[in-house]
Structures are given as structure tokens and as C-alpha cells.
PDB file of C-alpha atoms in Angstrom:
ATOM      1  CA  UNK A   1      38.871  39.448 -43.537  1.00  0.00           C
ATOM      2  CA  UNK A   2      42.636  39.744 -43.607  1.00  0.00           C
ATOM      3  CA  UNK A   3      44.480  41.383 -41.188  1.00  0.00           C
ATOM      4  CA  UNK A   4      46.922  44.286 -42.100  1.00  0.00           C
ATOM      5  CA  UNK A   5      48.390  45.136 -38.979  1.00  0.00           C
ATOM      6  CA  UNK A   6      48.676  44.791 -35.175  1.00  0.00           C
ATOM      7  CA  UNK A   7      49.310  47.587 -32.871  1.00  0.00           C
ATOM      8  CA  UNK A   8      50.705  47.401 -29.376  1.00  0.00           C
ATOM      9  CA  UNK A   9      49.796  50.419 -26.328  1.00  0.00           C
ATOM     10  CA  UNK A  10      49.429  50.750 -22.916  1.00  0.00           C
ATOM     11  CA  UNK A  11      46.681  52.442 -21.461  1.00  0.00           C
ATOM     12  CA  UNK A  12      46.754  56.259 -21.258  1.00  0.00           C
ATOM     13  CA  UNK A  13      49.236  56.239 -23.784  1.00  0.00           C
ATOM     14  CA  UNK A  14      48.445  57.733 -27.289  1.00  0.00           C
ATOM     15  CA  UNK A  15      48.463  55.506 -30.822  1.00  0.00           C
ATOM     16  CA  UNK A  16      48.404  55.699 -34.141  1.00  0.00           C
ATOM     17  CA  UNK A  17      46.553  53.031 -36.341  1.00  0.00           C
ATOM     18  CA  UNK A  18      48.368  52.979 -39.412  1.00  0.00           C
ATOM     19  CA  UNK A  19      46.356  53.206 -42.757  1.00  0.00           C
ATOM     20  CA  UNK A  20      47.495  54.759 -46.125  1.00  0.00           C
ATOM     21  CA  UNK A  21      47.481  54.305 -49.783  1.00  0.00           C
ATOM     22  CA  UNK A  22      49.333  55.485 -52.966  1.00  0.00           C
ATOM     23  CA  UNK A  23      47.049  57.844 -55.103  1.00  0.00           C
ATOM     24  CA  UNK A  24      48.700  59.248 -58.470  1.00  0.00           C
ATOM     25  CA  UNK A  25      48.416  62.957 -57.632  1.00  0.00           C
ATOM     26  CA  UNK A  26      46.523  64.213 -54.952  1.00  0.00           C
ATOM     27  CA  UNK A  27      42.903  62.939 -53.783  1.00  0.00           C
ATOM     28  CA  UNK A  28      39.571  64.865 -53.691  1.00  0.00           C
ATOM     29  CA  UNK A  29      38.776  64.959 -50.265  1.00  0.00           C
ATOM     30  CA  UNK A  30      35.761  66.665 -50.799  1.00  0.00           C
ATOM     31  CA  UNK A  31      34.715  63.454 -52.955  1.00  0.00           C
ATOM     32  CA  UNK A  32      35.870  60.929 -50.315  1.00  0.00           C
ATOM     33  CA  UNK A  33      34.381  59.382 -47.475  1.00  0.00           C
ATOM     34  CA  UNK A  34      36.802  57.643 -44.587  1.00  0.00           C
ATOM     35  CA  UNK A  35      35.228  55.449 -42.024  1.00  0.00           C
ATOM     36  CA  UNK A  36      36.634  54.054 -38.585  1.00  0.00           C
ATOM     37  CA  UNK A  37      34.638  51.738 -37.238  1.00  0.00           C
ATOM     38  CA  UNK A  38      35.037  48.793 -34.891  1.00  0.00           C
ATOM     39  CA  UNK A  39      32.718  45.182 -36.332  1.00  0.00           C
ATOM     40  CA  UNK A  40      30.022  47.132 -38.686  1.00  0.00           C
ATOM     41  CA  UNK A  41      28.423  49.348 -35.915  1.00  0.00           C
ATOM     42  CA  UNK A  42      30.459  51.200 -33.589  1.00  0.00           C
ATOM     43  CA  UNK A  43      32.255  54.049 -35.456  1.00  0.00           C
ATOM     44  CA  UNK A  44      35.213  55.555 -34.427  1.00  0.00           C
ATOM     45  CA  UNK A  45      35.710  58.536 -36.628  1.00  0.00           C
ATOM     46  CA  UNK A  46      33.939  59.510 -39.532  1.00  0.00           C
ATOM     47  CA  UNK A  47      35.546  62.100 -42.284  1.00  0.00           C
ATOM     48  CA  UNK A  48      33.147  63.460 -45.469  1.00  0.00           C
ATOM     49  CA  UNK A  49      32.834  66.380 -47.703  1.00  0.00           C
ATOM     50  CA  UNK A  50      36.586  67.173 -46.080  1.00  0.00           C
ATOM     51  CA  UNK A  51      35.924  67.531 -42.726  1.00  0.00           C
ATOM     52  CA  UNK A  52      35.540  65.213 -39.811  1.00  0.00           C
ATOM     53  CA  UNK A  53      31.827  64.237 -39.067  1.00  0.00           C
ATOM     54  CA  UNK A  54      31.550  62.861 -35.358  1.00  0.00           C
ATOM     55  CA  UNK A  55      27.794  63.014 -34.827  1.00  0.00           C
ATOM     56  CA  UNK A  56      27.120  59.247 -34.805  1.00  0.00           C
ATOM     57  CA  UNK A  57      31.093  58.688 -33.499  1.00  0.00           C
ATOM     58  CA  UNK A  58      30.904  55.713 -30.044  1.00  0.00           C
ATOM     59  CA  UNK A  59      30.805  57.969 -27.474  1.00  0.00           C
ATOM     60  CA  UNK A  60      33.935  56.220 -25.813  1.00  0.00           C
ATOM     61  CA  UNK A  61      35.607  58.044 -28.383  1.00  0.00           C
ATOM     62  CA  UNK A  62      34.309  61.329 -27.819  1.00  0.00           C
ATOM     63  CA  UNK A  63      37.908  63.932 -28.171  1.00  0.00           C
ATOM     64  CA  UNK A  64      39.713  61.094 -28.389  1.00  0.00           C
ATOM     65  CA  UNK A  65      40.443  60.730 -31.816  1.00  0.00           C
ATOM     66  CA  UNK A  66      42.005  62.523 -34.857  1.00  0.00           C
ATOM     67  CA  UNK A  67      42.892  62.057 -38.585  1.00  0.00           C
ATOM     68  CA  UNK A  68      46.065  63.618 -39.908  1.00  0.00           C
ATOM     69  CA  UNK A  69      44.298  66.523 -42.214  1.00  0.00           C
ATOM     70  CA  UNK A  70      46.896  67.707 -43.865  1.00  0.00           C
ATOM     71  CA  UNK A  71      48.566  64.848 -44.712  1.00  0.00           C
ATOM     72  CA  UNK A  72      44.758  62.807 -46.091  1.00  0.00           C
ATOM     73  CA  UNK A  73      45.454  64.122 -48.940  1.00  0.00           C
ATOM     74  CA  UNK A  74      48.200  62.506 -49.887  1.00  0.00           C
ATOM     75  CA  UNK A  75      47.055  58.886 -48.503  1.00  0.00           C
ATOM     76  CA  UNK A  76      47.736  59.464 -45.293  1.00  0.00           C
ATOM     77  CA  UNK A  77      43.872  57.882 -43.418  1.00  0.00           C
ATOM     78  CA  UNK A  78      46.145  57.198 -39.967  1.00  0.00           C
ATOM     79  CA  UNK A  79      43.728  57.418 -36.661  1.00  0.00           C
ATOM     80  CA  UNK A  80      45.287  59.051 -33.716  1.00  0.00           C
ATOM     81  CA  UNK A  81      43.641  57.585 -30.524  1.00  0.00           C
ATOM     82  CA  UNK A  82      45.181  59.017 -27.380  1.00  0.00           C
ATOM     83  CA  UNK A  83      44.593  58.174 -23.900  1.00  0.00           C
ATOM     84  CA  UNK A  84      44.086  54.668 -24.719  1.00  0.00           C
ATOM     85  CA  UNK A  85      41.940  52.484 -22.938  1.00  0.00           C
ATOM     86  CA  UNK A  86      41.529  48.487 -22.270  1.00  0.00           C
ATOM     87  CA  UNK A  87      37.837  48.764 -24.128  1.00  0.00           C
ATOM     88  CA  UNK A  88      39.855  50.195 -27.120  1.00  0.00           C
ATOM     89  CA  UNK A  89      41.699  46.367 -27.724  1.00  0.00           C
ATOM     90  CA  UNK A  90      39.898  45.628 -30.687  1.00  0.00           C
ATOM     91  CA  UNK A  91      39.893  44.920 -34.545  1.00  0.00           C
ATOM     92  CA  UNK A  92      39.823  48.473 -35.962  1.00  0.00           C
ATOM     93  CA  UNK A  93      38.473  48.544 -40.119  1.00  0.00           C
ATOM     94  CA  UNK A  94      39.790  51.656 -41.907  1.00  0.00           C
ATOM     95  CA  UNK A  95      37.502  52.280 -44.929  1.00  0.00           C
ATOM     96  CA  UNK A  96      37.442  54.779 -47.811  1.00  0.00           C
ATOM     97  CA  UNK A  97      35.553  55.236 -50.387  1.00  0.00           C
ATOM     98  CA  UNK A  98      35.390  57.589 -53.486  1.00  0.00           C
ATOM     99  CA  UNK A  99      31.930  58.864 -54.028  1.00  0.00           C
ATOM    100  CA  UNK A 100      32.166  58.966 -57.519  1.00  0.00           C
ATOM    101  CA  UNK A 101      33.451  56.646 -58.799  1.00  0.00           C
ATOM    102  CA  UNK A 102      32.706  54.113 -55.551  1.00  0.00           C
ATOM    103  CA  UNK A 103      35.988  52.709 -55.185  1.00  0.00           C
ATOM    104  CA  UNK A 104      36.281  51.001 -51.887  1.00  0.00           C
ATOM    105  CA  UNK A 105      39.756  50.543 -50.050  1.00  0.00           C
ATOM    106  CA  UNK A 106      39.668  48.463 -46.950  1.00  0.00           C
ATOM    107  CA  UNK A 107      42.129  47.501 -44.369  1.00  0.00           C
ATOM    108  CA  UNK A 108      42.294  46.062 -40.668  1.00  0.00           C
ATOM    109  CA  UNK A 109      44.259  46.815 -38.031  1.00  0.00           C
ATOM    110  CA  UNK A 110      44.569  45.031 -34.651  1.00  0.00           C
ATOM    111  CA  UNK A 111      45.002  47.059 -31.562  1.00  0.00           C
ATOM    112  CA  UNK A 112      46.114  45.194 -28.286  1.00  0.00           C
ATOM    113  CA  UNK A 113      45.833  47.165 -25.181  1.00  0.00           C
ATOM    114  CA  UNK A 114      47.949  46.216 -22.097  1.00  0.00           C
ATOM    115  CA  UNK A 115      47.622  47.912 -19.164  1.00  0.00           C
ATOM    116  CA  UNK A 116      50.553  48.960 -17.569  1.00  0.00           C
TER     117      UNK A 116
END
């Protein structure tokens, strides 16, 4: 698909993949699923019922990575990775979806990893 954006780091340094959307009002996060994921099967970071969910998370990525909670609700779905590494240069998907009404927002952001 379309890229959205490309991200620059250095290993061991700590980034933040940029993802966000306008809602009118606030959105249920107890109603909304977001999905990191690298290609279709290694996941990144997983967020449901309004709380992270890391049991089937890469386990490259184990403590690595966080969501901005407070800010989700506004449509804020930014992925803090810290202590980056060279295995983390890749094409990073940022999906939500509504459970209710299944509406699907999808974006891609590159992340290029140099070392230093």
C-alpha cells in the first residue's frame, strides 16, 4: 500500500512512529482494537478492550514498546519503540478498527535504522 511516513533512528535510541486521526468527540476505547504489526504476522503491540494485550507481541519487542494511553483517546495511536535496534528497520502498519461498527483505519510508516 501507500506509504504515510518514514522515520529516521539510530540504534539504542528511542522513536516514535507517528499515527493519529481526527475523531469528532472522544473514541470508545473499550470498543476499539489497535494493531502494530510488521508484513501480516509479526505484531508489535496489540491494544483491546482499553488496555494493551502483548501475549502474541514478537518477542524482539518484549518492554520495548508503548502506546500513549492517555492521549488514544483523542487519536493519538503513536508507538514508542525505545532502544532501537537494526532488526527494527522495517515497514511498520498501524491499524485500528472499531468493533462495532468495523471501521478500519490504516496507515504505514517506514522506519530506517542506522547504526551509529
Amino acid at each position: 500500500g501507500q506509504l504515510d511516513t518514514t522515520c529516521h533512528a539510530f540504534v539504542g535510541e528511542t522513536v516514535v512512529l507517528p499515527c493519529t486521526t481526527t475523531p469528532p468527540g472522544e473514541l470508545a476505547l473499550s470498543k476499539s482494537m489497535l494493531y502494530w504489526q510488521i508484513g501480516t504476522k509479526q505484531l508489535v503491540h496489540f491494544f483491546q478492550n482499553g488496555q494493551d494485550s502483548l501475549e502474541g507481541q514478537d518477542e524482539k519487542f518484549h518492554d520495548r514498546t508503548s502506546l500513549f494511553l492517555d492521549q488514544m483517546k483523542h487519536g493519538n495511536f503513536s508507538l514508542k519503540i525505545s532502544n532501537v535496534q537494526l532488526g527494527d528497520d522495517a515497514e511498520y502498519s498501524c491499524i485500528y478498527r472499531q468493533t462495532e461498527s468495523h471501521q478500519t483505519k490504516k496507515s504505514t510508516i517506514k522506519l530506517n535504522v542506522s547504526g551509529k
